[in-house]
Short mmCIF file of C-alpha atoms and ligand atoms in Angstrom, two decimals:
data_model
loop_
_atom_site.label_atom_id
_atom_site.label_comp_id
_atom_site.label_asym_id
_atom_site.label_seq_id
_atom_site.Cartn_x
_atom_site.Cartn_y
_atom_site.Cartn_z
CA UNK A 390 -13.52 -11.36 14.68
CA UNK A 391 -11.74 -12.82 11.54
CA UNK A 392 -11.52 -11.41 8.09
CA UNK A 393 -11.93 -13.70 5.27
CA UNK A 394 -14.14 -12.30 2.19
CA UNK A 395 -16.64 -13.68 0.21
CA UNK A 396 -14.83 -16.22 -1.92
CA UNK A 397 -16.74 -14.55 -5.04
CA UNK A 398 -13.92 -13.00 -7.54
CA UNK A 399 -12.93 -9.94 -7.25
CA UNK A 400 -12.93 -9.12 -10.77
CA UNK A 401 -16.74 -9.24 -10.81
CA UNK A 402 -17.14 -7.33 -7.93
CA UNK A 403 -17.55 -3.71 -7.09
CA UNK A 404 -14.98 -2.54 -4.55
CA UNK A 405 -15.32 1.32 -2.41
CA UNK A 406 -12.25 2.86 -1.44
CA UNK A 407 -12.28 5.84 0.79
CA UNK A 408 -9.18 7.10 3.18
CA UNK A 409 -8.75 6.19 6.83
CA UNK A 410 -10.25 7.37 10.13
CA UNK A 411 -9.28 6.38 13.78
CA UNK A 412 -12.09 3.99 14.70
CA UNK A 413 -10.45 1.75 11.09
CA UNK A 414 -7.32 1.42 13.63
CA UNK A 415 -8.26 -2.16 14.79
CA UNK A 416 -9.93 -2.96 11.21
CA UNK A 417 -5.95 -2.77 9.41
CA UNK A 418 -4.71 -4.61 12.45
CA UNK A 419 -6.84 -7.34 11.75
CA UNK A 420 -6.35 -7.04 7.67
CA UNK A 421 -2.55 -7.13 7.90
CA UNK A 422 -2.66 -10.19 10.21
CA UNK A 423 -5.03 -12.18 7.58
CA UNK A 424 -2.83 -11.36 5.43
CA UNK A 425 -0.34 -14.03 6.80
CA UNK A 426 2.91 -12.57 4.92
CA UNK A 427 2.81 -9.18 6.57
CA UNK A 428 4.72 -8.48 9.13
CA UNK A 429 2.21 -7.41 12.00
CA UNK A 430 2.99 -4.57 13.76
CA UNK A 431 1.39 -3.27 17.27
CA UNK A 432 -2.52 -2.17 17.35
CA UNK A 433 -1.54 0.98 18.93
CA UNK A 434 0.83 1.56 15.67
CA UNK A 435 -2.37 0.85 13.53
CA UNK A 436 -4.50 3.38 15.54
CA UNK A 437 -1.79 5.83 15.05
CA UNK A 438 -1.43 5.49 11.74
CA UNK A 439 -5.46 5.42 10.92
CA UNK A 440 -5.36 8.77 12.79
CA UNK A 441 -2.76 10.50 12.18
CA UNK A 442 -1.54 9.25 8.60
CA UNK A 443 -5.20 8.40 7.77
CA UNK A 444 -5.71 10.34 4.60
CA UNK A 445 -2.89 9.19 3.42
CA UNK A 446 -4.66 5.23 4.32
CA UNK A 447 -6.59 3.84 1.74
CA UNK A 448 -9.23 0.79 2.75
CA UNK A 449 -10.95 -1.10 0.23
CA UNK A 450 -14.31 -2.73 0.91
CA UNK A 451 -16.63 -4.84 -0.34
CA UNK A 452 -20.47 -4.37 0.93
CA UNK A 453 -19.26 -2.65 3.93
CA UNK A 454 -16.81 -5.29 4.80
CA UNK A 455 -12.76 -5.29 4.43
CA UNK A 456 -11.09 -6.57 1.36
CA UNK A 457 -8.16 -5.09 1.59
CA UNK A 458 -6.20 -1.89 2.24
CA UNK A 459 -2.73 0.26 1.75
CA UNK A 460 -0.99 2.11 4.77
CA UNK A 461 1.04 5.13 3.86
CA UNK A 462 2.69 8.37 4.55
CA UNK A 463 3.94 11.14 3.41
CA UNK A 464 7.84 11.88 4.65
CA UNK A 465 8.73 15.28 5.45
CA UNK A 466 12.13 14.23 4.45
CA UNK A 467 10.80 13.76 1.10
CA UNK A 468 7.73 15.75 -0.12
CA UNK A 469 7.47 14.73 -3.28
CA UNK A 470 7.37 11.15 -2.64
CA UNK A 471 3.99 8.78 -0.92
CA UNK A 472 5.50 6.48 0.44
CA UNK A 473 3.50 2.45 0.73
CA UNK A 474 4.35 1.11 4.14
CA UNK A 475 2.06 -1.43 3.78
CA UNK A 476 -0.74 -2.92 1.40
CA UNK A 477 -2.74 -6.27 1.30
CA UNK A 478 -5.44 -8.03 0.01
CA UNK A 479 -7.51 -10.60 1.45
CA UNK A 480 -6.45 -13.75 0.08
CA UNK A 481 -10.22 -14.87 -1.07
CA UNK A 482 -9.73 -11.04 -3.61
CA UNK A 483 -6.18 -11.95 -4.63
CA UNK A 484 -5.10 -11.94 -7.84
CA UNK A 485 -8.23 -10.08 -9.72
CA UNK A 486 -6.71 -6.94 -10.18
CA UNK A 487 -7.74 -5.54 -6.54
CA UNK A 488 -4.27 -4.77 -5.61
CA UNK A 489 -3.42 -2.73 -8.62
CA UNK A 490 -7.00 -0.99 -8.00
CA UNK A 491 -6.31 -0.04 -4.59
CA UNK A 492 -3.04 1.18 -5.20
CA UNK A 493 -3.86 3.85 -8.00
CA UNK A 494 -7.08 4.71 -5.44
CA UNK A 495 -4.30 5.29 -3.25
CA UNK A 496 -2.47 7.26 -4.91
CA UNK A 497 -5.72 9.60 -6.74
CA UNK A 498 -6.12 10.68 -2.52
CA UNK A 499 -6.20 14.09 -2.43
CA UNK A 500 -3.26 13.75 0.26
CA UNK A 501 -1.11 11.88 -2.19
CA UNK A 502 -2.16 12.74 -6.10
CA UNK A 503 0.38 15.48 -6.19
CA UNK A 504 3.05 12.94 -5.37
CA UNK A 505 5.68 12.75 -8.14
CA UNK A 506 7.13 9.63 -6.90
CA UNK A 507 5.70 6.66 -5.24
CA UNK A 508 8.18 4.91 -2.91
CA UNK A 509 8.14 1.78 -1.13
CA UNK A 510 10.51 -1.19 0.63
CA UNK A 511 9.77 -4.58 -0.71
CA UNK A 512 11.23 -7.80 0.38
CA UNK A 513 13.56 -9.42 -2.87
CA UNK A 514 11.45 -13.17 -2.10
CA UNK A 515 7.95 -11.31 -2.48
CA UNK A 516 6.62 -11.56 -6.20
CA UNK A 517 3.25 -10.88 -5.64
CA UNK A 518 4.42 -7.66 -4.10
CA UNK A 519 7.40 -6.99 -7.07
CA UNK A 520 5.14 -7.69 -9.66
CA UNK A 521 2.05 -5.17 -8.39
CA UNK A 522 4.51 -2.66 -7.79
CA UNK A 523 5.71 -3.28 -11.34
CA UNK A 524 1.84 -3.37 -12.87
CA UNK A 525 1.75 0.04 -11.59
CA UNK A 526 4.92 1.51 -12.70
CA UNK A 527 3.51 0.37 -16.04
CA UNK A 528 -0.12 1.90 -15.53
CA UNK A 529 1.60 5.22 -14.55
CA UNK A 530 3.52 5.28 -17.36
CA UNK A 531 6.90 6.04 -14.92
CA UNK A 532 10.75 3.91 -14.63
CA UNK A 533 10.54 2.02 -11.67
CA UNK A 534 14.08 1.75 -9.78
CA UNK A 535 15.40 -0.70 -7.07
CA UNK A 536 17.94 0.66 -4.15
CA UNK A 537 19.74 -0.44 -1.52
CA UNK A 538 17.93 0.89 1.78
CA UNK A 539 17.42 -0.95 5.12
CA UNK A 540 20.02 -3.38 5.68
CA UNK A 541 20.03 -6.47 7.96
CA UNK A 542 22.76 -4.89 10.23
CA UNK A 543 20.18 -1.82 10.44
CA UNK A 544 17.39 -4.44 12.70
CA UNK A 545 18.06 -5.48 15.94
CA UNK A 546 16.79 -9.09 15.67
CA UNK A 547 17.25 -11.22 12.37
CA UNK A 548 15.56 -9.28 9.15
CA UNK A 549 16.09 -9.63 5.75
CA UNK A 550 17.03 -6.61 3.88
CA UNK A 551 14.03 -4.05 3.00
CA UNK A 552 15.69 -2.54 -0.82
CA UNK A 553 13.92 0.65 -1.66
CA UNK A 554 11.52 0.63 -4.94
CA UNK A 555 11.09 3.91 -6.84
CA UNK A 556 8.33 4.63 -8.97
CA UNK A 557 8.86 7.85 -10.38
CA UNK A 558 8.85 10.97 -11.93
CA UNK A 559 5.62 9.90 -12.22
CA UNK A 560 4.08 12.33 -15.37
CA UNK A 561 2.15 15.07 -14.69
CA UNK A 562 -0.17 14.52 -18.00
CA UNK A 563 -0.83 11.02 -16.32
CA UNK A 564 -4.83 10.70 -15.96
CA UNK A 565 -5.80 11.60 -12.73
CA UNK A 566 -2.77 14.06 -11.83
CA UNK A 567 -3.24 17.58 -10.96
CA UNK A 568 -2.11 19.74 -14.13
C1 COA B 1741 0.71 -8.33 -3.00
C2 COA B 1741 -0.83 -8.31 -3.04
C3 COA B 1741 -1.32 -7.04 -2.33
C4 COA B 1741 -1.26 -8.26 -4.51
O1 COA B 1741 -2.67 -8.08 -4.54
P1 COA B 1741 -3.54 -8.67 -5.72
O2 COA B 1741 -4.91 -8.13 -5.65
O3 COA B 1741 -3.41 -10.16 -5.72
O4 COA B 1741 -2.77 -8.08 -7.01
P2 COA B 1741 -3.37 -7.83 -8.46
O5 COA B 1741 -4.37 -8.89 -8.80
O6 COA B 1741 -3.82 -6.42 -8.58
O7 COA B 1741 -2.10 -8.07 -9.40
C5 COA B 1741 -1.18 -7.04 -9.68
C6 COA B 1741 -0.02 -7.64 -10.46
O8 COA B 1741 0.69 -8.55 -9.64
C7 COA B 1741 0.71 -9.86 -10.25
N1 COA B 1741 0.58 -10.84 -9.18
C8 COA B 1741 -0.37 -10.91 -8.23
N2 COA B 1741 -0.14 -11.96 -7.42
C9 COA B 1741 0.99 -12.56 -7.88
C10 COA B 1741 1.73 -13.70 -7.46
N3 COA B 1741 1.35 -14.43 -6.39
N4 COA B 1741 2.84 -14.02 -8.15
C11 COA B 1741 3.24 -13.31 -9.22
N5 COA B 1741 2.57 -12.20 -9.67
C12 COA B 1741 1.46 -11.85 -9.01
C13 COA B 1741 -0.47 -9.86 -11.19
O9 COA B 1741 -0.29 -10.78 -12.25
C14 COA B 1741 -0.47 -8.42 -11.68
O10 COA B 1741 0.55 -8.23 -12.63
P3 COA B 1741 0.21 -7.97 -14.18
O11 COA B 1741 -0.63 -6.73 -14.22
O12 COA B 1741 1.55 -7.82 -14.79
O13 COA B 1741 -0.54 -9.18 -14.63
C15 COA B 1741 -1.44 -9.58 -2.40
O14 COA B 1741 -0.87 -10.72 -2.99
C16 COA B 1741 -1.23 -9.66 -0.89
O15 COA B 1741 -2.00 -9.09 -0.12
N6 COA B 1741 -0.16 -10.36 -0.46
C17 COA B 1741 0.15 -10.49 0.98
C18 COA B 1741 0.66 -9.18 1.54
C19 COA B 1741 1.90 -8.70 0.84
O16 COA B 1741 2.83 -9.45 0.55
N7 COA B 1741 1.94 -7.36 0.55
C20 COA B 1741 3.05 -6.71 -0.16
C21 COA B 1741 4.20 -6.37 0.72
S1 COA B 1741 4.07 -4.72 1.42
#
């Protein structure tokens, strides 16, 4: 089974988001890998994460299929941060405004709206991904800050570096954030 979309815009169409359960395992597999930049990681990781980091999933569909979706976590390292390992859109949705959609879905989950920061590593070459993340530093109204973070040296096989974006202290009067 492949994942394409519709080809109809996305900005005149009406998405549902809802988190993640186990059986979406093999659906974010297949999403990251139509993706094409991603880097695609095991099924069994996807399966994991669907189950046991699936509230803190988001997938986006349109009329019951996949448009796109965001894979995160919460670290126990840092509480206060969600943390994006992931997120893509289909490229037939790309570019409408589903991205930035998904992402503040994502972060209105019960598991992540009391987040005060929003956290993820973005390759330096990826402006699609550098620009959404900036959109919604700007829609939450919070500084967005680059930091060193993974390394090449850190991988075991060649791997550019993975900088760490901030988005945060995200404010608590921001619509949608638990007073
Ligand atoms: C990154 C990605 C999720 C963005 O999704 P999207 O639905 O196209 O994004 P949106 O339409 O919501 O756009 C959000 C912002 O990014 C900008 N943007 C989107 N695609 C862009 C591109 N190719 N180049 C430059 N800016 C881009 C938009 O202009 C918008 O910014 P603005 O509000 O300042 O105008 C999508 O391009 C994708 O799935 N890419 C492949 C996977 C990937 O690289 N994921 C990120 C790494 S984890």
């Amino acid at each position: 089974m492949t994942l394409s979309g519709t080809g109809a815009p996305a900005s005149s169409l009406s998405f549902d988001f809802r988190p993640a359960r186990t059986s979406d395992g093999a659906t974010l597999w297949r999403l990251v890998q139509a993706t094409g930049t991603l880097e695609l990681n095991s099924p069994y990781l996807y399966l994991l994460m669907a189950t046991d980091f699936g509230d803190t999933c988001l997938l986006a569909r349109y009329q019951g299929q996949p448009a796109g979706a965001v894979i995160g976590y919460r670290s126990p390292r840092e509480p206060e941060a969600a943390f994006v390992w992931q997120v893509g859109v289909l490229p037939a949705y790309r570019g409408q405004g589903l991205g930035l959609q998904m992402l503040e879905a994502w972060h209105q989950l019960p598991a992540n709206r009391d987040a005060r920061w929003i956290t993820a590593t973005v390759d330096p070459d990826n402006r699609a991904s550098r620009a959404l993340f900036g959109a919604l530093a700007r829609r939450l109204c919070a500084p967005l800050a680059v930091q060193p973070h993974f390394t090449p040296d850190l991988f075991p096989v060649d791997h550019p570096a993975e900088p760490l974006l901030r988005i945060g202290p995200i404010p608590r009067d921001e619509p949608g954030h638990p007073r």
